[in-house]
JSON list of C-alpha atoms in Angstrom, two decimals:
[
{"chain": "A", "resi": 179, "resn": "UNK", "atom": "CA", "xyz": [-41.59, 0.89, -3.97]},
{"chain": "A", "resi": 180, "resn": "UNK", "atom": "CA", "xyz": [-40.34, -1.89, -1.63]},
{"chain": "A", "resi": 181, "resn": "UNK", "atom": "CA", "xyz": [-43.49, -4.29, -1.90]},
{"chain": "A", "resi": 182, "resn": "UNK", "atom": "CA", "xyz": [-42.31, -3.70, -6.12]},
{"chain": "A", "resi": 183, "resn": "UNK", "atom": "CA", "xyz": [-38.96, -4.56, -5.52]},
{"chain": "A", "resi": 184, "resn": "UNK", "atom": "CA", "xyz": [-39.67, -7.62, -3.28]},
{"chain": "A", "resi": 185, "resn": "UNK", "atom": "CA", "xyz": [-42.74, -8.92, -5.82]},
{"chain": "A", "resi": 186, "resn": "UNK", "atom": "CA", "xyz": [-40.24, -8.01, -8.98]},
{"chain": "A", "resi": 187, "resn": "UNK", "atom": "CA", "xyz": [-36.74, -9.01, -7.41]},
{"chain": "A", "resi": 188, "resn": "UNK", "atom": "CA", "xyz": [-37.29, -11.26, -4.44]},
{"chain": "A", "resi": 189, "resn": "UNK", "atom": "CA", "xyz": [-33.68, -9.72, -3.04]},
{"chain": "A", "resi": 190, "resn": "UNK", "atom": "CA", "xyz": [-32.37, -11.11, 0.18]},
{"chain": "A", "resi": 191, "resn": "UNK", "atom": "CA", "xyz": [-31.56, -7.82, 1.17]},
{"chain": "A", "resi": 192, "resn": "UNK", "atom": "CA", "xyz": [-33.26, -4.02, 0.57]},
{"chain": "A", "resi": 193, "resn": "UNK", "atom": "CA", "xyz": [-31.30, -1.18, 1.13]},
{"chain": "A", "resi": 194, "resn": "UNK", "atom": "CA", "xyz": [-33.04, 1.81, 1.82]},
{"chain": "A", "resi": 195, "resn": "UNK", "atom": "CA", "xyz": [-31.46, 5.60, 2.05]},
{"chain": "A", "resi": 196, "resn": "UNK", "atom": "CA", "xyz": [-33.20, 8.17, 3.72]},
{"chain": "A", "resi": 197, "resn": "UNK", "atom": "CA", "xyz": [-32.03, 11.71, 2.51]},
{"chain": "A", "resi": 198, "resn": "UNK", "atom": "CA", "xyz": [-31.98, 14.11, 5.74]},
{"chain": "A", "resi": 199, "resn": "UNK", "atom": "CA", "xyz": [-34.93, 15.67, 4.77]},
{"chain": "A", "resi": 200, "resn": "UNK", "atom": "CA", "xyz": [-36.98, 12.89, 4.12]},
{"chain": "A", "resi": 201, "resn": "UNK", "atom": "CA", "xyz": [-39.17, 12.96, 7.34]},
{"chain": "A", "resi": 202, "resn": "UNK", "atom": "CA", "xyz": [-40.16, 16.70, 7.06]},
{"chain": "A", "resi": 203, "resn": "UNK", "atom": "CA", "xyz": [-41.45, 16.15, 3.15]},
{"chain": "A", "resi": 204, "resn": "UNK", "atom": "CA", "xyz": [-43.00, 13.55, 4.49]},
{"chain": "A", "resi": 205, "resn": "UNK", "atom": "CA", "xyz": [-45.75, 15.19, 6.49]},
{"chain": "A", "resi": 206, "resn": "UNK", "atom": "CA", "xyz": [-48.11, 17.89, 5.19]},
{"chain": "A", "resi": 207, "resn": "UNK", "atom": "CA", "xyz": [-48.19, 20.53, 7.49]},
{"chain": "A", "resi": 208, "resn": "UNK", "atom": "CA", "xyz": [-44.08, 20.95, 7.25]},
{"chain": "A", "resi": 209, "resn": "UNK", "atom": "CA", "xyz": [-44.22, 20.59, 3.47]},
{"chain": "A", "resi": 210, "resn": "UNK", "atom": "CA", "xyz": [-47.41, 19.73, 1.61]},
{"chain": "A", "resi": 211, "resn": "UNK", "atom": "CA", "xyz": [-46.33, 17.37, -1.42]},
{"chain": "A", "resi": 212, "resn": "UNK", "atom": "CA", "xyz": [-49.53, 15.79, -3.39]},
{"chain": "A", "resi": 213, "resn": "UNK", "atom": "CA", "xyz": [-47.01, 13.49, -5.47]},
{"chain": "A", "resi": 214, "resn": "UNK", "atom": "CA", "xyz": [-45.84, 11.82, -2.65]},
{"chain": "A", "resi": 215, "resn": "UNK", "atom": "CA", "xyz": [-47.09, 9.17, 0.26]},
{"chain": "A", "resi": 216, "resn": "UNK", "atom": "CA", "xyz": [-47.47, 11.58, 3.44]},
{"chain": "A", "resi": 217, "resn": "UNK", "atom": "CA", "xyz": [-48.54, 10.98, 6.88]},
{"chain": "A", "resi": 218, "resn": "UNK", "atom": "CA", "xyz": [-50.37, 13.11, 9.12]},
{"chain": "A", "resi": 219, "resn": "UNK", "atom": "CA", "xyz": [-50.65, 12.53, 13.01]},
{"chain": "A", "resi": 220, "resn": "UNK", "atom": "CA", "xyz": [-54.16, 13.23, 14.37]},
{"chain": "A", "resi": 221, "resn": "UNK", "atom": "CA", "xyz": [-54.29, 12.46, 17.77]},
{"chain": "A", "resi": 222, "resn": "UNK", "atom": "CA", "xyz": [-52.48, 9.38, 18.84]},
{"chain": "A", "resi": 223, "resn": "UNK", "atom": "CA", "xyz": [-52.74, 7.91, 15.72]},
{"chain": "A", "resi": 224, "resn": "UNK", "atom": "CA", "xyz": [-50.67, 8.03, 12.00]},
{"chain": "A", "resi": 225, "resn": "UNK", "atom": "CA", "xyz": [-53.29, 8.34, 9.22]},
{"chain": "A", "resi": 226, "resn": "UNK", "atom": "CA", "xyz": [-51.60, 7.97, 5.51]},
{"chain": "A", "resi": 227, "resn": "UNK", "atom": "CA", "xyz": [-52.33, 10.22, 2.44]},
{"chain": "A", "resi": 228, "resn": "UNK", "atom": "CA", "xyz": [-51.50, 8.53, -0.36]},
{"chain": "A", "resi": 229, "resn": "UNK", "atom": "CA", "xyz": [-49.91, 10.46, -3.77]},
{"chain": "A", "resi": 230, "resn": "UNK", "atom": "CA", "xyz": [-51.77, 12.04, -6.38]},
{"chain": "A", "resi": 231, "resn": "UNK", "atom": "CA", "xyz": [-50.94, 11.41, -9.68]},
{"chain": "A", "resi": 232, "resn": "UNK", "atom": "CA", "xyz": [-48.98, 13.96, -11.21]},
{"chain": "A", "resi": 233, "resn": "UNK", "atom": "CA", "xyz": [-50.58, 16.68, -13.78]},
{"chain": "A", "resi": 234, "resn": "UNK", "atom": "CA", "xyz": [-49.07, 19.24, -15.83]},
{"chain": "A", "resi": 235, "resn": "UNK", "atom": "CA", "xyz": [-49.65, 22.78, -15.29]},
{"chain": "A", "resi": 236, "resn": "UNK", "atom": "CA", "xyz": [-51.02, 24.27, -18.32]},
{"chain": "A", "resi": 237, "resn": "UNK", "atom": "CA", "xyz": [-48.17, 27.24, -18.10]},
{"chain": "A", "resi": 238, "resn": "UNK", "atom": "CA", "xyz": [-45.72, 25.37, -17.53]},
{"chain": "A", "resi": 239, "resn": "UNK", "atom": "CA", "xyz": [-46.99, 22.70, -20.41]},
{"chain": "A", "resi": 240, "resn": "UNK", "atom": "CA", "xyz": [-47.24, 25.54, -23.17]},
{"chain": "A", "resi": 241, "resn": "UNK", "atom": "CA", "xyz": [-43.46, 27.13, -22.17]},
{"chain": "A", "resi": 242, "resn": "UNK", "atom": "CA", "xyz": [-41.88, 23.53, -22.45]},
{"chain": "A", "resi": 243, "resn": "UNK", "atom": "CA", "xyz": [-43.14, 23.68, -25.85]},
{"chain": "A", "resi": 244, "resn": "UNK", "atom": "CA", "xyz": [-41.23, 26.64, -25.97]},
{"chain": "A", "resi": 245, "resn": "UNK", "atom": "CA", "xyz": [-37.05, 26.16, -27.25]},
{"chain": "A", "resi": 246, "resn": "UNK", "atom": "CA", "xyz": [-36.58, 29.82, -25.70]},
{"chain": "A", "resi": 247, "resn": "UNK", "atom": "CA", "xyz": [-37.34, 28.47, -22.18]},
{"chain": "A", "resi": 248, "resn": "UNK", "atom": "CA", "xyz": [-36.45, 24.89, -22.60]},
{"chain": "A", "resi": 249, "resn": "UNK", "atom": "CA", "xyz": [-32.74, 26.97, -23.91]},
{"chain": "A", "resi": 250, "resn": "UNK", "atom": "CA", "xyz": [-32.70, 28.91, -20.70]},
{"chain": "A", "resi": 251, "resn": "UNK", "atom": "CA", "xyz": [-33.99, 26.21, -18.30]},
{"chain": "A", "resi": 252, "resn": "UNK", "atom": "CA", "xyz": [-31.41, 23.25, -19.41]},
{"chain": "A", "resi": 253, "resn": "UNK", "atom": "CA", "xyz": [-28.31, 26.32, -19.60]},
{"chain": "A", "resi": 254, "resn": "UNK", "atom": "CA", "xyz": [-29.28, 28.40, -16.84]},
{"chain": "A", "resi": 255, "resn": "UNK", "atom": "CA", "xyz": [-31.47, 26.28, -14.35]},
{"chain": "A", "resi": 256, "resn": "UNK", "atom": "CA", "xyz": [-34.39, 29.21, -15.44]},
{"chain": "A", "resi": 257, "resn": "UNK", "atom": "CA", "xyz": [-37.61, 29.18, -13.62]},
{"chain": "A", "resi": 258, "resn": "UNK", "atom": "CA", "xyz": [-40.34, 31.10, -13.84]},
{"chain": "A", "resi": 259, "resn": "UNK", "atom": "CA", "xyz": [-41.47, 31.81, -10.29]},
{"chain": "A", "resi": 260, "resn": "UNK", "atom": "CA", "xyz": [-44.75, 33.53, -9.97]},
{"chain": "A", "resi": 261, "resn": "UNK", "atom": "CA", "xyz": [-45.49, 36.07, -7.02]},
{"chain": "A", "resi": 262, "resn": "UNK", "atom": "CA", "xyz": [-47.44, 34.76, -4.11]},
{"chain": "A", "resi": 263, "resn": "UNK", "atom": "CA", "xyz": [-50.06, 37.52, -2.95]},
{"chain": "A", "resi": 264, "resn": "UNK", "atom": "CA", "xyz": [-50.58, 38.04, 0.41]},
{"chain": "A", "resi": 265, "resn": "UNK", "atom": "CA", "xyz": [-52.30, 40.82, 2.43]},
{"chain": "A", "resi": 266, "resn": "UNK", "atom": "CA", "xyz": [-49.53, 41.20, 5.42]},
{"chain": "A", "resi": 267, "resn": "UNK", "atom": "CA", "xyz": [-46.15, 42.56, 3.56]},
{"chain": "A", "resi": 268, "resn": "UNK", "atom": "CA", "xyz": [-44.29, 42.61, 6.63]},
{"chain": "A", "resi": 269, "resn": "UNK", "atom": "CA", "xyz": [-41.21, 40.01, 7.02]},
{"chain": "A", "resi": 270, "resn": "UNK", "atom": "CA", "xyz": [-41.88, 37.20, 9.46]},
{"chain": "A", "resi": 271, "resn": "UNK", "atom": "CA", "xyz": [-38.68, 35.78, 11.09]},
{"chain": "A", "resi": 272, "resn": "UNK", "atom": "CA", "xyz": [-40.10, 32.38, 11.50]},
{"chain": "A", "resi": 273, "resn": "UNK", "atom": "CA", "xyz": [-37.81, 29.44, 12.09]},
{"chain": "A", "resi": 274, "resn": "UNK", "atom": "CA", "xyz": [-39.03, 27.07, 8.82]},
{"chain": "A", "resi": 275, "resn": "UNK", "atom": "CA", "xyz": [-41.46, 24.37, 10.26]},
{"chain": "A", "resi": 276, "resn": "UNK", "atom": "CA", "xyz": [-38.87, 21.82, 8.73]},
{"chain": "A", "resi": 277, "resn": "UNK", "atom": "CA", "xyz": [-36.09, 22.88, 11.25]},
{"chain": "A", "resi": 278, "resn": "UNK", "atom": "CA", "xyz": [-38.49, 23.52, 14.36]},
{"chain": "A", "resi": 279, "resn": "UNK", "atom": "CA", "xyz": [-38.29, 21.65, 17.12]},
{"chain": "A", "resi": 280, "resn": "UNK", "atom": "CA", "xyz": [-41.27, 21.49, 18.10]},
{"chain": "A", "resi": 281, "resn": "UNK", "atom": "CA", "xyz": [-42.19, 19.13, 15.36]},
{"chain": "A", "resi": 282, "resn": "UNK", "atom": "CA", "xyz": [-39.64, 16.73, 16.56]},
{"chain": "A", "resi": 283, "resn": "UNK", "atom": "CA", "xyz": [-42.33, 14.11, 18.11]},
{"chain": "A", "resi": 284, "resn": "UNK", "atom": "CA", "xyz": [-44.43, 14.54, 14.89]},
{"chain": "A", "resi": 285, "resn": "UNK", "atom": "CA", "xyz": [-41.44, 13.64, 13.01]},
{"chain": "A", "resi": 286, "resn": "UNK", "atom": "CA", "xyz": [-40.47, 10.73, 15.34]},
{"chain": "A", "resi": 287, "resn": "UNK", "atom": "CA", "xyz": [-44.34, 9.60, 15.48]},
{"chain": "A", "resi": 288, "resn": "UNK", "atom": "CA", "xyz": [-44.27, 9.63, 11.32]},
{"chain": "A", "resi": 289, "resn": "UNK", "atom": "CA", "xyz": [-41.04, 7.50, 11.37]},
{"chain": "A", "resi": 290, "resn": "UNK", "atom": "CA", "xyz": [-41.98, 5.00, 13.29]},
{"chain": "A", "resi": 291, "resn": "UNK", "atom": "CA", "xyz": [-44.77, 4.30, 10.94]},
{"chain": "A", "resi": 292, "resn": "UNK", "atom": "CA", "xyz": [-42.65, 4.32, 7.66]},
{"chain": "A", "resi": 293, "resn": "UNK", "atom": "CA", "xyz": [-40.33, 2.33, 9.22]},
{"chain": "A", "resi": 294, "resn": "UNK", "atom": "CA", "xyz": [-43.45, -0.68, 10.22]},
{"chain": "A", "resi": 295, "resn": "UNK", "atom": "CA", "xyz": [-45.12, 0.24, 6.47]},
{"chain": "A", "resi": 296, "resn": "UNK", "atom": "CA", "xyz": [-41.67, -0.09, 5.21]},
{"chain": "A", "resi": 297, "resn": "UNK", "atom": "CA", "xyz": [-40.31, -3.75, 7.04]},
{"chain": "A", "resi": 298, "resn": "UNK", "atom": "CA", "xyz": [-44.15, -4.80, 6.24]},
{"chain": "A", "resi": 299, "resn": "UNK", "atom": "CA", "xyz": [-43.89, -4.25, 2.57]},
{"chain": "A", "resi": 300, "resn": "UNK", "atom": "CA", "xyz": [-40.63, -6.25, 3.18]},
{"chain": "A", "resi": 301, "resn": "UNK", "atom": "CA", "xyz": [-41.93, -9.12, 4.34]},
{"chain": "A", "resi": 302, "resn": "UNK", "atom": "CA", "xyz": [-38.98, -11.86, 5.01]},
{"chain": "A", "resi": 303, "resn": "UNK", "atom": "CA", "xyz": [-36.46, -9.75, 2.70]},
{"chain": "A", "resi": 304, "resn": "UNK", "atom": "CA", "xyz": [-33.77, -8.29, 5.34]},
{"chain": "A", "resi": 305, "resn": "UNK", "atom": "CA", "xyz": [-33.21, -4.25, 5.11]},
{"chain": "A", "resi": 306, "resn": "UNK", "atom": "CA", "xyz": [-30.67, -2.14, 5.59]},
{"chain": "A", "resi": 307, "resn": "UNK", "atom": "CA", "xyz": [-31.00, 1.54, 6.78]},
{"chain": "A", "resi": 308, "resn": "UNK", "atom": "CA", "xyz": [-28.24, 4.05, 5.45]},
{"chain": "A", "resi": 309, "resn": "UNK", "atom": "CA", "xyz": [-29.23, 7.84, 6.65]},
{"chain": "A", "resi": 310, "resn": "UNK", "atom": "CA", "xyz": [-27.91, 10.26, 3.92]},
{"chain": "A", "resi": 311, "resn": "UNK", "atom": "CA", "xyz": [-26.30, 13.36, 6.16]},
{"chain": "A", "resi": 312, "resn": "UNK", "atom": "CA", "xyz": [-26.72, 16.87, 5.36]},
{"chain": "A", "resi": 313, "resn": "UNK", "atom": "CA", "xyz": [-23.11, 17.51, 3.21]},
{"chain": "A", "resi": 314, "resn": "UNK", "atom": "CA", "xyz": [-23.69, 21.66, 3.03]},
{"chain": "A", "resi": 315, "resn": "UNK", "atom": "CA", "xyz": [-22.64, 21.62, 6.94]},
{"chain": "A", "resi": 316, "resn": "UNK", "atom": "CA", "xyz": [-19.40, 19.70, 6.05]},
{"chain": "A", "resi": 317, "resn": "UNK", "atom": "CA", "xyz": [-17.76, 21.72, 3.38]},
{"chain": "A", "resi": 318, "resn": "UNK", "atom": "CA", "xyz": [-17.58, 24.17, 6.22]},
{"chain": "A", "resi": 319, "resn": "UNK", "atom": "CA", "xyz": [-16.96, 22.64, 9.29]},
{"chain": "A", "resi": 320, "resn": "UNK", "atom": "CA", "xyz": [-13.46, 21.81, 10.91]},
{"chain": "A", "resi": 321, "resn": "UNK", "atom": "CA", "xyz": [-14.57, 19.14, 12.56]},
{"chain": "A", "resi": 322, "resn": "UNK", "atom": "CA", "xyz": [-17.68, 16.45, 12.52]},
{"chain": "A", "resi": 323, "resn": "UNK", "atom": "CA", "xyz": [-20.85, 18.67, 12.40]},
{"chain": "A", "resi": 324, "resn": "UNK", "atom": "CA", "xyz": [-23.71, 17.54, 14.42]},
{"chain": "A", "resi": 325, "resn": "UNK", "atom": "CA", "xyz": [-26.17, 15.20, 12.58]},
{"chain": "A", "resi": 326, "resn": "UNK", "atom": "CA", "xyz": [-28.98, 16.83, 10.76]},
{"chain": "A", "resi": 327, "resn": "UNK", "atom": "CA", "xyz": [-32.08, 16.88, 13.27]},
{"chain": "A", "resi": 328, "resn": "UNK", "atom": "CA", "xyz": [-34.01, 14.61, 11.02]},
{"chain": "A", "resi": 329, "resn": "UNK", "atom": "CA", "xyz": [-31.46, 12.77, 11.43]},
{"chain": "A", "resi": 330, "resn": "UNK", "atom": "CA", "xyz": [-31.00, 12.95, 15.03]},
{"chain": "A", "resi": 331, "resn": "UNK", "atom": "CA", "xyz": [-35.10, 11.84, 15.11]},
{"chain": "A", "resi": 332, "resn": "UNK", "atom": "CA", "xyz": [-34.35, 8.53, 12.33]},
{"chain": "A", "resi": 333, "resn": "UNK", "atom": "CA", "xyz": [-31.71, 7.29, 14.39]},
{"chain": "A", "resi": 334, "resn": "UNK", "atom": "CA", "xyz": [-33.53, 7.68, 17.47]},
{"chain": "A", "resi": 335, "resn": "UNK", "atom": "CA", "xyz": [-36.05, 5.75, 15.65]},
{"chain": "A", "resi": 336, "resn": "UNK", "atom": "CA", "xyz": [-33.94, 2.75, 14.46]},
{"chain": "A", "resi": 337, "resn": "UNK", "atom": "CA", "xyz": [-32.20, 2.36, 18.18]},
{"chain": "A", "resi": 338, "resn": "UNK", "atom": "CA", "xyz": [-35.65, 1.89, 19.55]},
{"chain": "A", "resi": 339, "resn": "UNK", "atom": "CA", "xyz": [-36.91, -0.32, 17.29]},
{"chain": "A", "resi": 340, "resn": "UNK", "atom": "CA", "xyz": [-33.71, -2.12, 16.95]},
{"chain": "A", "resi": 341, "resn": "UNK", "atom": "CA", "xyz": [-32.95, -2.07, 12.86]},
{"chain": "A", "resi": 342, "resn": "UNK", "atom": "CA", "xyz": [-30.05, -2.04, 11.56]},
{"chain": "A", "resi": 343, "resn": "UNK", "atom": "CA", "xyz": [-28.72, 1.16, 9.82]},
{"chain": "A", "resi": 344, "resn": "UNK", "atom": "CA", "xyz": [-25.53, 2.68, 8.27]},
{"chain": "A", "resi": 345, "resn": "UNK", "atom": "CA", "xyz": [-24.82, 6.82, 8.84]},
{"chain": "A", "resi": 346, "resn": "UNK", "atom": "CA", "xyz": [-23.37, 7.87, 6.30]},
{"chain": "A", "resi": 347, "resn": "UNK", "atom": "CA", "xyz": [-22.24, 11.04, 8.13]},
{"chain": "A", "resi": 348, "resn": "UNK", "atom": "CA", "xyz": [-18.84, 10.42, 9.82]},
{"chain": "A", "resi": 349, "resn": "UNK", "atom": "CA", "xyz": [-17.77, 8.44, 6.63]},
{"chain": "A", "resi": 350, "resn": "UNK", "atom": "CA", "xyz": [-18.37, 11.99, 4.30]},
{"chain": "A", "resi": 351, "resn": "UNK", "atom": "CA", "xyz": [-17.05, 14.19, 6.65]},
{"chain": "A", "resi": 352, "resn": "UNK", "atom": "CA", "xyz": [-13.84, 11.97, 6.67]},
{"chain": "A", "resi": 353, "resn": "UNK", "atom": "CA", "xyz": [-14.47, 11.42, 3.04]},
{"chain": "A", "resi": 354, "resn": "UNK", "atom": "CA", "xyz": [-14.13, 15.39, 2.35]},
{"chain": "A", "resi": 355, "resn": "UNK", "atom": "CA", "xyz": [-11.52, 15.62, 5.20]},
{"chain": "A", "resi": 356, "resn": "UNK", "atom": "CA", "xyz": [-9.02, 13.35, 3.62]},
{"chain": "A", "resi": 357, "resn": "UNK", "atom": "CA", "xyz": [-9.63, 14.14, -0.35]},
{"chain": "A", "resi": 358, "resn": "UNK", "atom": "CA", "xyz": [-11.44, 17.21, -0.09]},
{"chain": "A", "resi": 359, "resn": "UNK", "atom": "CA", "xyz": [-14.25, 16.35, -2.77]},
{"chain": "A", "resi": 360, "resn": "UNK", "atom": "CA", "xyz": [-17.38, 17.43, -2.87]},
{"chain": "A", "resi": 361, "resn": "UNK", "atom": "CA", "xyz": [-20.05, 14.67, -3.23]},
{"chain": "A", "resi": 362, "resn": "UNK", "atom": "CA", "xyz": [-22.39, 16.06, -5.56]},
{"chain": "A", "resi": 363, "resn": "UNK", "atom": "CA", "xyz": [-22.88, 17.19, -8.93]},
{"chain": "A", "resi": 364, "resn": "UNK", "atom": "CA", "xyz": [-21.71, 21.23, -9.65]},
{"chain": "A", "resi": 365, "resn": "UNK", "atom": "CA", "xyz": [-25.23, 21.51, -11.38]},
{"chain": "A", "resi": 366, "resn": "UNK", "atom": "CA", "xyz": [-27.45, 19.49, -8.93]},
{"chain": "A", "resi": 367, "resn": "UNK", "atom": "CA", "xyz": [-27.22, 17.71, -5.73]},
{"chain": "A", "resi": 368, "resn": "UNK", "atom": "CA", "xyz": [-27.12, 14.12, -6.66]},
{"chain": "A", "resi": 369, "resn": "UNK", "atom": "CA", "xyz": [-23.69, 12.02, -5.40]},
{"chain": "A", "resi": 370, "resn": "UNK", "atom": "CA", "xyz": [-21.38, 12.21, -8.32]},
{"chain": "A", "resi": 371, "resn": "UNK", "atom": "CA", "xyz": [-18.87, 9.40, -8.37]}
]
């Protein structure tokens, strides 16, 4: 997207926003996502796995011919959900590999590269960081929430290498402190106005 955008646009400056959980989808063994540029860290060294294109399930292509479910899905957010099989029933209490801390240096190891793949792509356009907090923790906190731990990781990331950034974090929470608005849609999570 940014070599596009510098090729197509030739802007002085790119602004990029990196949604809290950007760095976890971004690495297959936290959350495998075939449509989208990953990373994996072998070693001491970042190899990239570029996206796949996308294909339609067959399923899911016949019932989108269907105005039943296409009625149910754009009214009720329906999805059909099939069972996963396994052989062990029993519940595993397992913090999600997204929120474990252990993958904190994979994390910070990934970032660094997008960042260099990122201000590469860039070339001589200047960017501009702006980390997207986690707003769930906000609506219910009394005062500033920590930062997301992706977020902790990014701007870890950006200090070290010096870039210049924008968190958005204490300017929601104030945001929602002072007019008590949420920031997102009621039917999905993308900021409203």
């Amino acid at each position: 997207m940014t070599r596009y955008i510098v090729t197509q646009y030739h802007p002085e400056w790119l602004v990029v926003v990196i949604n809290h959980r950007n760095i976890g989808e971004s690495i297959p063994r936290i959350r495998r996502n075939k449509m989208m540029n990953q990373y994996e860290v072998m070693g001491d060294s970042v190899v990239r796995i570029p996206a796949e294109p996308y294909k339609v399930n067959s399923i899911k292509r016949i019932l989108i011919k269907s105005a039943f479910y296409r009625y149910f899905f754009t009214n009720f957010a329906f999805q059909v959900k099939w069972p996963r099989l396994t052989w062990d029933q029993t519940p595993v209490q397992a913090m999600p590999p997204n929120r474990d801390p252990k993958n904190n240096p994979i994390k910070e190891q990934v970032s660094h590269v997008i960042l260099q793949d990122i201000l590469a792509e860039a070339g001589d356009t200047k960017v501009l960081f702006v980390l997207h907090p986690e707003r769930k923790d906000m609506y219910e906190a009394e005062s500033l929430p920590p930062q997301s731990h992706h977020m902790e990781v990014m701007t870890r990331v950006l200090e070290d290498r010096n870039l210049d950034y924008i968190d958005l974090h204490p300017v929601f929470f104030s945001a929602w402190q002072r007019e008590g608005k949420k920031f997102e849609f009621d039917n999905n999570n993308h900021w409203n106005a």
